[in-house]
PDB file of N, CA and C in Angstrom:
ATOM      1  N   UNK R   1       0.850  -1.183   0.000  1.00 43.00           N
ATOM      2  CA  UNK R   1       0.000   0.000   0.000  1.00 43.00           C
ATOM      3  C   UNK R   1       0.887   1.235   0.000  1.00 43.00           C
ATOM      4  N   UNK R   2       0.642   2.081  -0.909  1.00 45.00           N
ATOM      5  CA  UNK R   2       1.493   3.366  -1.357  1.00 45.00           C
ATOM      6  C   UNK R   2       0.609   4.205  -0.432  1.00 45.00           C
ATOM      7  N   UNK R   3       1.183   5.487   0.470  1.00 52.00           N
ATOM      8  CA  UNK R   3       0.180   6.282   1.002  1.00 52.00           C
ATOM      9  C   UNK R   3       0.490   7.457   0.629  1.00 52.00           C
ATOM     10  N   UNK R   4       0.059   8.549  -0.202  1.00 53.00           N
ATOM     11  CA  UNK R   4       0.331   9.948  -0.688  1.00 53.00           C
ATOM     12  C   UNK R   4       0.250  10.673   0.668  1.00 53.00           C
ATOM     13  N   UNK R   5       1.256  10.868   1.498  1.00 55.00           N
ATOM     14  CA  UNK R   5       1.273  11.754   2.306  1.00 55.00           C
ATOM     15  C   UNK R   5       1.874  12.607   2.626  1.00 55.00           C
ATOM     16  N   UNK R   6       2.262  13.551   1.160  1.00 70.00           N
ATOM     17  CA  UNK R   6       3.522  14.481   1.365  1.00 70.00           C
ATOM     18  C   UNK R   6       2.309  15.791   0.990  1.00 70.00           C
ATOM     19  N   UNK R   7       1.328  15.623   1.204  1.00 82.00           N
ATOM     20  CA  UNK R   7       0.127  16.682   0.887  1.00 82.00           C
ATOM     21  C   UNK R   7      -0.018  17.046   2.046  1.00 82.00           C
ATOM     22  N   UNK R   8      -1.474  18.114   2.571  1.00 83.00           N
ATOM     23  CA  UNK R   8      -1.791  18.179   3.796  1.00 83.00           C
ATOM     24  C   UNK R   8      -3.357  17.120   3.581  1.00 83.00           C
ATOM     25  N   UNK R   9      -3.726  16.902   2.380  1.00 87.00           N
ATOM     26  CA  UNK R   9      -4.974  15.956   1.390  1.00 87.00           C
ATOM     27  C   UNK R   9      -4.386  14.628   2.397  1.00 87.00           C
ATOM     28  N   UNK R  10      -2.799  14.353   1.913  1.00 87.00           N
ATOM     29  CA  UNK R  10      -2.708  12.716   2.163  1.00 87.00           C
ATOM     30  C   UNK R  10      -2.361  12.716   3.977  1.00 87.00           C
ATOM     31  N   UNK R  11      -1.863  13.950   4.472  1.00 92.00           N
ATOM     32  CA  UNK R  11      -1.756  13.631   5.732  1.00 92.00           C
ATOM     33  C   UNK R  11      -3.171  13.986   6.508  1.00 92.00           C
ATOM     34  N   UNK R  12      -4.088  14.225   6.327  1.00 93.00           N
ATOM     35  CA  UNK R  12      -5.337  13.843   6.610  1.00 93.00           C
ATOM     36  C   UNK R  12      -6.367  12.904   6.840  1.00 93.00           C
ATOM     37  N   UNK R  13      -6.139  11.807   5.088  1.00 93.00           N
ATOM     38  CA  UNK R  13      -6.124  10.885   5.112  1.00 93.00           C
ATOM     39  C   UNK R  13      -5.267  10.074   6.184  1.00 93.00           C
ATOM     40  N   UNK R  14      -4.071   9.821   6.539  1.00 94.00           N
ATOM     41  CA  UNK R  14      -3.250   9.060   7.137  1.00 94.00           C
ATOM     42  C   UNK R  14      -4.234   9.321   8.722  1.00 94.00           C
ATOM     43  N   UNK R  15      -4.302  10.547   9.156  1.00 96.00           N
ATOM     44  CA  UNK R  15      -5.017  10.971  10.263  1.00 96.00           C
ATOM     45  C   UNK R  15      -6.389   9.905  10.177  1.00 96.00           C
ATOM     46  N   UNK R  16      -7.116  10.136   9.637  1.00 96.00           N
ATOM     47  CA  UNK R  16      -8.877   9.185   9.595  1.00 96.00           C
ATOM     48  C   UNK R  16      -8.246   7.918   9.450  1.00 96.00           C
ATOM     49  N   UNK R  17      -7.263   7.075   8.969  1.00 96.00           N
ATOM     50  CA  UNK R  17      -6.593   5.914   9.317  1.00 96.00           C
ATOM     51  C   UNK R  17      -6.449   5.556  10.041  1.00 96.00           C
ATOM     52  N   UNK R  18      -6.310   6.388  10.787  1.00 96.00           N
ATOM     53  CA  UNK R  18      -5.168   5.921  11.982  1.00 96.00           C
ATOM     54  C   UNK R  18      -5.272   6.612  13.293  1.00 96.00           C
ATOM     55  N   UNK R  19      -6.306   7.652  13.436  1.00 96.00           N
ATOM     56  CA  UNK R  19      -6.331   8.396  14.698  1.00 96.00           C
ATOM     57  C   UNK R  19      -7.738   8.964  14.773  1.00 96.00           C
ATOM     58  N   UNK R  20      -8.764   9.122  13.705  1.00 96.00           N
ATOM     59  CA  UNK R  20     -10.247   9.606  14.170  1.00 96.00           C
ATOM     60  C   UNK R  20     -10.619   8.851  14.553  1.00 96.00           C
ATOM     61  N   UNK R  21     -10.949   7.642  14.780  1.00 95.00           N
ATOM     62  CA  UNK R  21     -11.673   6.786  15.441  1.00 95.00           C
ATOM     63  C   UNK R  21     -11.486   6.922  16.504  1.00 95.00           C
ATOM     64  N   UNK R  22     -11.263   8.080  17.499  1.00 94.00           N
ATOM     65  CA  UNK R  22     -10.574   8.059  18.954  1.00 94.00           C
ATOM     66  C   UNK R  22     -10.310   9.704  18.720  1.00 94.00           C
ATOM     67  N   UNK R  23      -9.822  10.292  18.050  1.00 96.00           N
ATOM     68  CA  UNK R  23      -9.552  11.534  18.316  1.00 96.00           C
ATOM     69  C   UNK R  23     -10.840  12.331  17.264  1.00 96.00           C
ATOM     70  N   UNK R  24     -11.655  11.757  16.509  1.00 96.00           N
ATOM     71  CA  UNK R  24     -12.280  12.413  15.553  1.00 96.00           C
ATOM     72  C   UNK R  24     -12.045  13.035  14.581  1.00 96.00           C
ATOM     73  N   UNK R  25     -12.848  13.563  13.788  1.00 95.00           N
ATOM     74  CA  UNK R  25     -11.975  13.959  12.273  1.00 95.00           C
ATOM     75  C   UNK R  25     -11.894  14.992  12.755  1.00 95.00           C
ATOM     76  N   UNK R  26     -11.608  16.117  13.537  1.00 95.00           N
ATOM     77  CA  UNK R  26     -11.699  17.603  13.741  1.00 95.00           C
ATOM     78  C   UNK R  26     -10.112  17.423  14.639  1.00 95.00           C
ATOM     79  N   UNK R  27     -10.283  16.388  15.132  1.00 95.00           N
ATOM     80  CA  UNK R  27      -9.066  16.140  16.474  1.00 95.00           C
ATOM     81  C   UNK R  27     -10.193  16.893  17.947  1.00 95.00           C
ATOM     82  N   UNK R  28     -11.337  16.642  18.193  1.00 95.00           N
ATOM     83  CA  UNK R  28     -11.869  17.283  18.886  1.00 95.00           C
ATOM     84  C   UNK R  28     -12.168  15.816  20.381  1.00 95.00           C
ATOM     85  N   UNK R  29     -11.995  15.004  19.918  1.00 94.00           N
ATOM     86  CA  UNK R  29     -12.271  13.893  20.888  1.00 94.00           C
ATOM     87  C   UNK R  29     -13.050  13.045  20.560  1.00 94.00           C
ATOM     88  N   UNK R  30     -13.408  13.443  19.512  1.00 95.00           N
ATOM     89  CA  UNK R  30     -15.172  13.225  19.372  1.00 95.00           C
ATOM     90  C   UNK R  30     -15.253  11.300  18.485  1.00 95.00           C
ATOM     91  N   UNK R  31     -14.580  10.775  18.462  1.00 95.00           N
ATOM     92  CA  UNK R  31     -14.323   9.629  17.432  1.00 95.00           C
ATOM     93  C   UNK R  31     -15.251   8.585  17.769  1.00 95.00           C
ATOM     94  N   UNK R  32     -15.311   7.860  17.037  1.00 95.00           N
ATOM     95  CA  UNK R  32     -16.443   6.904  17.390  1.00 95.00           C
ATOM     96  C   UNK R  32     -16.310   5.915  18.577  1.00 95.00           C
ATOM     97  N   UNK R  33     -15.113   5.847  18.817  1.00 93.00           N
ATOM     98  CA  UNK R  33     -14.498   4.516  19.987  1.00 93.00           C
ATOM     99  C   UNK R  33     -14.590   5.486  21.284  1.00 93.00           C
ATOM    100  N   UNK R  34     -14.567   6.763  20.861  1.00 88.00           N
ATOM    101  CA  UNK R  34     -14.720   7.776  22.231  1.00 88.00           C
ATOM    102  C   UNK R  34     -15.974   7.813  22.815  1.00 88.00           C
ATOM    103  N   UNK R  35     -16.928   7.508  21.799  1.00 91.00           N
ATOM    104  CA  UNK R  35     -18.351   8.238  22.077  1.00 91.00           C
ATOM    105  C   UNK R  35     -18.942   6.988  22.627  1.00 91.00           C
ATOM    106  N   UNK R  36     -18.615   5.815  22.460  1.00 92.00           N
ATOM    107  CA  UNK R  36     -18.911   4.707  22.799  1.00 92.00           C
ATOM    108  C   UNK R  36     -18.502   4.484  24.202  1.00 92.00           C
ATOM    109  N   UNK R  37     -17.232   4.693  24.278  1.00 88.00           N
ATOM    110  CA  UNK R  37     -16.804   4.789  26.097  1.00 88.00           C
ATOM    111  C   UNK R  37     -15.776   5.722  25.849  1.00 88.00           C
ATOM    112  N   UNK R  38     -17.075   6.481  27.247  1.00 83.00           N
ATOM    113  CA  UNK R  38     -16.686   8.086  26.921  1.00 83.00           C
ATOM    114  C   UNK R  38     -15.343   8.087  28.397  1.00 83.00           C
ATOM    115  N   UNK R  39     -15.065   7.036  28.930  1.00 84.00           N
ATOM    116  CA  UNK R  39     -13.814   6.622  29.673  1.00 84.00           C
ATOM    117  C   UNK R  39     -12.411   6.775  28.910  1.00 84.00           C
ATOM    118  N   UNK R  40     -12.451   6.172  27.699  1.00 83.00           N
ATOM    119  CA  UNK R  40     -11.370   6.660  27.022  1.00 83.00           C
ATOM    120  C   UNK R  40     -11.617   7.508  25.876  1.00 83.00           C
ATOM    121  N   UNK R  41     -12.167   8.992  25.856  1.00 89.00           N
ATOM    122  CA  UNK R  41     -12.243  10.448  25.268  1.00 89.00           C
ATOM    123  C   UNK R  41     -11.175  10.921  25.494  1.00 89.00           C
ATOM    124  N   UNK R  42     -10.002  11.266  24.254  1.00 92.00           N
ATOM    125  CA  UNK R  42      -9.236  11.744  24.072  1.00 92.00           C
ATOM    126  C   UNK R  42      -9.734  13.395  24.363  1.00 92.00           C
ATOM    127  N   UNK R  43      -8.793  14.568  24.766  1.00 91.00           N
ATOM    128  CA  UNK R  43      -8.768  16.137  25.251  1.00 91.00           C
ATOM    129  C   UNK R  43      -8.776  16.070  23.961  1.00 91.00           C
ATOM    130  N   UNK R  44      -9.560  17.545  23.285  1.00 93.00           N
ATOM    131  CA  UNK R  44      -9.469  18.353  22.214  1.00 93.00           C
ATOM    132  C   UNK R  44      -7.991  18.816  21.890  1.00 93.00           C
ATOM    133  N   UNK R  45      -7.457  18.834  20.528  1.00 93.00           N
ATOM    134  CA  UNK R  45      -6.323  19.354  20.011  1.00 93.00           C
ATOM    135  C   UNK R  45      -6.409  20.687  20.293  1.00 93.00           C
ATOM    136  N   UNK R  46      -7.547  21.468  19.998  1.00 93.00           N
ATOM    137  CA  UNK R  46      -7.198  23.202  19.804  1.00 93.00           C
ATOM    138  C   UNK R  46      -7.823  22.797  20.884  1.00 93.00           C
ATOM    139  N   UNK R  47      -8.530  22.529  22.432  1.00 91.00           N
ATOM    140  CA  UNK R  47      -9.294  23.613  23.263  1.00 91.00           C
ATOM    141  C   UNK R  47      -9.102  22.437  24.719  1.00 91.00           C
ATOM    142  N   UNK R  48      -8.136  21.591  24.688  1.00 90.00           N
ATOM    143  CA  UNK R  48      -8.369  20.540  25.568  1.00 90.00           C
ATOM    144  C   UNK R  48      -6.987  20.704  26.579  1.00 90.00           C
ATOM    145  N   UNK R  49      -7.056  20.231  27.869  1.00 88.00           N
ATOM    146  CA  UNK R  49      -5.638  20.244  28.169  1.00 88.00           C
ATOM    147  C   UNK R  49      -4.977  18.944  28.645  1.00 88.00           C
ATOM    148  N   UNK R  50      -4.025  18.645  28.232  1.00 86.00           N
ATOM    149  CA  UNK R  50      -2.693  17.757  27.917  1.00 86.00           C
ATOM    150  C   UNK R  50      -3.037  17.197  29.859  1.00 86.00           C
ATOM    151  N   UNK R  51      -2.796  15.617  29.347  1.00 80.00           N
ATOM    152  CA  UNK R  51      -2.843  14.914  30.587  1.00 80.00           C
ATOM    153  C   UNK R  51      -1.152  14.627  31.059  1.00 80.00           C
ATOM    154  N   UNK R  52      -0.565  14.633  30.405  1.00 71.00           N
ATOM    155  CA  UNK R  52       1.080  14.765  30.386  1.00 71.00           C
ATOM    156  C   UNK R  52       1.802  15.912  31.874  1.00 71.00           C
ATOM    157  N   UNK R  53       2.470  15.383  32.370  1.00 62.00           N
ATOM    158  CA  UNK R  53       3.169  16.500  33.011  1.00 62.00           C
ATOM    159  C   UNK R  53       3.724  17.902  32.753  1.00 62.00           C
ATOM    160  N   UNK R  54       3.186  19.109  32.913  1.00 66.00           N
ATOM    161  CA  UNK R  54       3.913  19.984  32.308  1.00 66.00           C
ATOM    162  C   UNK R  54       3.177  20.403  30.884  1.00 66.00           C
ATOM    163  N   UNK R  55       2.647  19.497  30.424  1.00 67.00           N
ATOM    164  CA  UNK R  55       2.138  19.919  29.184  1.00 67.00           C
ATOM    165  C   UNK R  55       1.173  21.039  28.768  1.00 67.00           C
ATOM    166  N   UNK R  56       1.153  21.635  29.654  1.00 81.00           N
ATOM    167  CA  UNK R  56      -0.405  22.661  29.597  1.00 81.00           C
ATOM    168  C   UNK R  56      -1.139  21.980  28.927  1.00 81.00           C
ATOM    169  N   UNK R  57      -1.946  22.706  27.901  1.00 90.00           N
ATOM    170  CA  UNK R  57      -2.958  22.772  26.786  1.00 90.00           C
ATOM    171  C   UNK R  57      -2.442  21.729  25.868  1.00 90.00           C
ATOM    172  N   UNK R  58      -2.980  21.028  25.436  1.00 92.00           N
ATOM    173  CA  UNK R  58      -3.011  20.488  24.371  1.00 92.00           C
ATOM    174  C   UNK R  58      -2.672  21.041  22.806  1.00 92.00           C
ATOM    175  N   UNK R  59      -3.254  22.381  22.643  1.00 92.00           N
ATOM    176  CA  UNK R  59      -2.786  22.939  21.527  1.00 92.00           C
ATOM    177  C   UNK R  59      -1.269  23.858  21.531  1.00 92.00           C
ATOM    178  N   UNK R  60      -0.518  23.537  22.436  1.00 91.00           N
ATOM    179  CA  UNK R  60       1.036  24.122  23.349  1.00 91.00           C
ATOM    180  C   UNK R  60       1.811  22.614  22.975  1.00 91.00           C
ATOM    181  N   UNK R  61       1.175  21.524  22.438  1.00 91.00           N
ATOM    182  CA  UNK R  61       2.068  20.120  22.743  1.00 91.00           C
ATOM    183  C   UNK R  61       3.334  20.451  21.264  1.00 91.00           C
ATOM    184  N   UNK R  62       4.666  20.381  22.425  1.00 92.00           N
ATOM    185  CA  UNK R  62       5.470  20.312  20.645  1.00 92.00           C
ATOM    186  C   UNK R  62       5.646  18.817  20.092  1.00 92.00           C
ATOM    187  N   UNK R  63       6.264  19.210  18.708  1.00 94.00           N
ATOM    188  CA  UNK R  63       6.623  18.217  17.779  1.00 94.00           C
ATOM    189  C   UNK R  63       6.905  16.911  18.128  1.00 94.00           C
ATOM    190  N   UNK R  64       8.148  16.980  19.261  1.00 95.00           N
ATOM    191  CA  UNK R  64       8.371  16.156  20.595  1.00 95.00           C
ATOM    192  C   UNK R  64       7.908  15.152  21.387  1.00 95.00           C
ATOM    193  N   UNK R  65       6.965  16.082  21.571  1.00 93.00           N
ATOM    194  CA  UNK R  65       5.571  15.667  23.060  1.00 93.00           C
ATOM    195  C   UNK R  65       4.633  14.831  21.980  1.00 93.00           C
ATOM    196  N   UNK R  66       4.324  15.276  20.205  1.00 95.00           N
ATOM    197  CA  UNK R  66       3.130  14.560  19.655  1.00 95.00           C
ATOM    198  C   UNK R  66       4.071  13.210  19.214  1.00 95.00           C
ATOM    199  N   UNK R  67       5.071  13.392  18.623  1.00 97.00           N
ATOM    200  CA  UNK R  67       5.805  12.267  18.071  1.00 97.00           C
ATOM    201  C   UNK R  67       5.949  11.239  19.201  1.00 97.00           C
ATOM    202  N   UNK R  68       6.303  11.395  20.500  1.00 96.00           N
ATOM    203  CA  UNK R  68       6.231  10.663  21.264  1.00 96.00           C
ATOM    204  C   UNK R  68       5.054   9.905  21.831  1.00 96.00           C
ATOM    205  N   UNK R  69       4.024  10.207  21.469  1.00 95.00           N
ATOM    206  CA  UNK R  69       2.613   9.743  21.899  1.00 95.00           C
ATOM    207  C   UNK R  69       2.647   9.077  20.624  1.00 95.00           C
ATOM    208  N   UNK R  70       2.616   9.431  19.728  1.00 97.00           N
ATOM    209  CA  UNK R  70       2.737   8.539  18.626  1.00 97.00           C
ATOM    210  C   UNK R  70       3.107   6.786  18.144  1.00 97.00           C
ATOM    211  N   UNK R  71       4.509   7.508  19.036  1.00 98.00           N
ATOM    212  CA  UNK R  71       5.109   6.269  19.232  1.00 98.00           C
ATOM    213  C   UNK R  71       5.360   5.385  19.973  1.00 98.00           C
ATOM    214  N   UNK R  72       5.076   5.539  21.601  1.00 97.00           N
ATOM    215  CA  UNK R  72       5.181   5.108  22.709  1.00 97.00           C
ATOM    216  C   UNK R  72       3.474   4.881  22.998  1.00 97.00           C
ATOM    217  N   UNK R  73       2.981   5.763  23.144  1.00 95.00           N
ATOM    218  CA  UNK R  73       1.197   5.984  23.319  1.00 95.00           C
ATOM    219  C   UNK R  73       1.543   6.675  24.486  1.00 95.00           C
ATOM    220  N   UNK R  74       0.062   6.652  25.077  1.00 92.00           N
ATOM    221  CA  UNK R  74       0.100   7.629  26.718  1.00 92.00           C
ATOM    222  C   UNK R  74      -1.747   7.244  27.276  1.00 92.00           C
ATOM    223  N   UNK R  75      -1.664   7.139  28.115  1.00 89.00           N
ATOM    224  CA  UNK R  75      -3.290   7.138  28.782  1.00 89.00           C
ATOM    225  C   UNK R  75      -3.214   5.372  27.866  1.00 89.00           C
ATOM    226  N   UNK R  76      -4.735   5.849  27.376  1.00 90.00           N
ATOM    227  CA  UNK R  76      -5.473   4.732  26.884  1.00 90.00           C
ATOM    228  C   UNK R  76      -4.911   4.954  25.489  1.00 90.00           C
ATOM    229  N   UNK R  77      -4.079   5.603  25.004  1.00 92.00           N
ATOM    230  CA  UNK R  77      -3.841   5.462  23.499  1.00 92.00           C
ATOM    231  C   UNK R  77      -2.340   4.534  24.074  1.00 92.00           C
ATOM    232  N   UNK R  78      -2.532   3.610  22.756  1.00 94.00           N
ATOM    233  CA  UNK R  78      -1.336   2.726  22.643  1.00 94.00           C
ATOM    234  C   UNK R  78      -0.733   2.995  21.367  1.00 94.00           C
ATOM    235  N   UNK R  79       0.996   2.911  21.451  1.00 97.00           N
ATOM    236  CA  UNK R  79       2.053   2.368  20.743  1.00 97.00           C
ATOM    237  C   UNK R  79       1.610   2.798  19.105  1.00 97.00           C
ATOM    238  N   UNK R  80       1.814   3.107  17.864  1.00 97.00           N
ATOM    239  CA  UNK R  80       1.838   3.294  17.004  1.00 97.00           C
ATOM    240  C   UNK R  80       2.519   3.025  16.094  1.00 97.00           C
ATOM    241  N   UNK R  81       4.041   2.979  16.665  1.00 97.00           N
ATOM    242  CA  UNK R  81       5.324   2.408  16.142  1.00 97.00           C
ATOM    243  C   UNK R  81       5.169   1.213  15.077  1.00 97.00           C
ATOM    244  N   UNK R  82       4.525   0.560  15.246  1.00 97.00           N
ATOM    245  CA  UNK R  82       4.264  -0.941  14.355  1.00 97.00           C
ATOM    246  C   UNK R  82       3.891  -0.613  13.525  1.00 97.00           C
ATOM    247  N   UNK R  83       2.744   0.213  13.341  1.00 96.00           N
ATOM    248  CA  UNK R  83       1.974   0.580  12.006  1.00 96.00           C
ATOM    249  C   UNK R  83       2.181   1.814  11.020  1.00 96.00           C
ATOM    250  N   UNK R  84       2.702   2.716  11.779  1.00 96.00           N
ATOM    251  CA  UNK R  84       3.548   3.886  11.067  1.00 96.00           C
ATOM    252  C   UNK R  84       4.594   3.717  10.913  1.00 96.00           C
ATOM    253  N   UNK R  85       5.366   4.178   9.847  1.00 95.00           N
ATOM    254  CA  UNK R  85       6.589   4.502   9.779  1.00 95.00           C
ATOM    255  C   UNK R  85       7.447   5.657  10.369  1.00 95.00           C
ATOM    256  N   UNK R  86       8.852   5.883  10.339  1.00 95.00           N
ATOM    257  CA  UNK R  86       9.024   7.547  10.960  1.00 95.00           C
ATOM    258  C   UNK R  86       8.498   8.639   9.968  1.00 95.00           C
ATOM    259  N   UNK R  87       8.410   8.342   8.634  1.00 93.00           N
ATOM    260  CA  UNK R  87       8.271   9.471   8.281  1.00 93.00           C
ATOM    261  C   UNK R  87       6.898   9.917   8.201  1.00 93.00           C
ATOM    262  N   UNK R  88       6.176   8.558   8.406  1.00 94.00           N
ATOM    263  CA  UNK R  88       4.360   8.927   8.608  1.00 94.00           C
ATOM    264  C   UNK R  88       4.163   9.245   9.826  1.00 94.00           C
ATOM    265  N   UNK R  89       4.371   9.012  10.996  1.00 96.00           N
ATOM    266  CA  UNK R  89       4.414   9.822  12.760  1.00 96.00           C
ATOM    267  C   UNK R  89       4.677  11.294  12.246  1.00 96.00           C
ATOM    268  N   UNK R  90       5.818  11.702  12.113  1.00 94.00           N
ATOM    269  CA  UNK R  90       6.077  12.440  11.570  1.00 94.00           C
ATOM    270  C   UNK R  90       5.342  13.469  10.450  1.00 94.00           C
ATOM    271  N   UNK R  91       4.764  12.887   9.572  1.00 94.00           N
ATOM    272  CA  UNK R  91       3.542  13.965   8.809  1.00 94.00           C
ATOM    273  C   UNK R  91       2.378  13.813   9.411  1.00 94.00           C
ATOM    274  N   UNK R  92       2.028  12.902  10.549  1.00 96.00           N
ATOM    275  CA  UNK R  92       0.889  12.913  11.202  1.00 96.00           C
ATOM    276  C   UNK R  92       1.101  13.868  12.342  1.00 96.00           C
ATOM    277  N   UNK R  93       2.306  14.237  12.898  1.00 96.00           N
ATOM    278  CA  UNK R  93       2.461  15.242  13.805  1.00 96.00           C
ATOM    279  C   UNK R  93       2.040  17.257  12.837  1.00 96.00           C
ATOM    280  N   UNK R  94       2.748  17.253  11.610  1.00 94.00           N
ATOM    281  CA  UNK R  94       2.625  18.222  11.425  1.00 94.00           C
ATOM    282  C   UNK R  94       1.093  18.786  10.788  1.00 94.00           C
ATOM    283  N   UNK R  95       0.409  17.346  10.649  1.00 95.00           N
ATOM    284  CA  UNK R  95      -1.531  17.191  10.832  1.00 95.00           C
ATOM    285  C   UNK R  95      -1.739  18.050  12.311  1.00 95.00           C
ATOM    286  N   UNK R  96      -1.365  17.539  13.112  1.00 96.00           N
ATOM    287  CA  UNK R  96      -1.843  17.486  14.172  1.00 96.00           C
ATOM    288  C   UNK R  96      -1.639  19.073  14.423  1.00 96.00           C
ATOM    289  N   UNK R  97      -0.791  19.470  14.310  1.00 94.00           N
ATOM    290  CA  UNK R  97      -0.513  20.660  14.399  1.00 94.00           C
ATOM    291  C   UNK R  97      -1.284  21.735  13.809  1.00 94.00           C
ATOM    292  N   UNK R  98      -2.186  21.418  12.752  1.00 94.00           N
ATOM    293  CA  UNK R  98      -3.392  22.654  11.907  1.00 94.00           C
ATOM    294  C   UNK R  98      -4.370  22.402  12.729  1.00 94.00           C
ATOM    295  N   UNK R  99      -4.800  20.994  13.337  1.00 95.00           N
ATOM    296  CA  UNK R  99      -5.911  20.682  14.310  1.00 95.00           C
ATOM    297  C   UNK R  99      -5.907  21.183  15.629  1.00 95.00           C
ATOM    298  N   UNK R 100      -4.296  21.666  16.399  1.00 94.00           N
ATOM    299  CA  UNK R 100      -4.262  22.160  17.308  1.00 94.00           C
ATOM    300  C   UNK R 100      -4.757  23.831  17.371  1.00 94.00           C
ATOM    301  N   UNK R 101      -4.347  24.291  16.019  1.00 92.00           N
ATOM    302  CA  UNK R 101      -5.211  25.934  15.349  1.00 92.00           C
ATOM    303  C   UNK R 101      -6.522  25.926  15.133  1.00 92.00           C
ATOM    304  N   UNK R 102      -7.091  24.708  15.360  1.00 87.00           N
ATOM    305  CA  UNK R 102      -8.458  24.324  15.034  1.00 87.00           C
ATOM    306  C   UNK R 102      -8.790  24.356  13.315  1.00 87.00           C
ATOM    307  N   UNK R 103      -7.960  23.891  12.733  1.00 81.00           N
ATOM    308  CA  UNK R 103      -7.921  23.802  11.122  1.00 81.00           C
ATOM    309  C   UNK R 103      -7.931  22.398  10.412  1.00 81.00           C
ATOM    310  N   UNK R 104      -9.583  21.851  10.338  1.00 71.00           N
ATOM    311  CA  UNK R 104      -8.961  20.322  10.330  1.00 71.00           C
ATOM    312  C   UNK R 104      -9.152  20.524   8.440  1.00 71.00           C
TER     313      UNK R 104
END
């Protein structure tokens, strides 16, 4: 499987792959596995705040802080590493980053 994700089109796509079902297509929490058990509801990208130490806000998380959730997980999100590559974590972080402006 080829994935066009050198767009902000294909890193969007990669996002609804791989992270709305839990974070929603907005990055708002809202995903379907959230709404179902609302125990594991991911914080909003632009308006939520970071369960992380130190992290304030959620829309304050750097490059760092998202790549590492990515890849390690945190809370109820698990590990990612297996199914992404670095350079897809990686364009899924700089996704994440228009969703933290509230720009999905």
């Amino acid at each position: 499987l080829i994935r066009q994700t050198d767009t902000i089109k294909g890193r969007k796509q990669l996002f609804q792959s791989f992270c709305s079902h839990c974070h929603g297509m907005t990055g708002q929490g809202d995903g379907p596995v959230a709404m179902d058990a609302p125990s594991v509801k991911p914080p909003s990208y632009s308006n939520g705040n970071s369960s992380r130490s130190g992290a304030g806000q959620m829309k304050n998380l750097t490059d760092g802080k998202i790549y590492h959730t990515i890849t390690y997980g945190v809370n109820n999100m698990g590990p990612h590493a297996s199914q992404l590559s670095i350079n897809e974590r990686w364009k899924l972080v700089m996704y994440v980053h228009k969703l933290q402006q509230g720009q999905p």
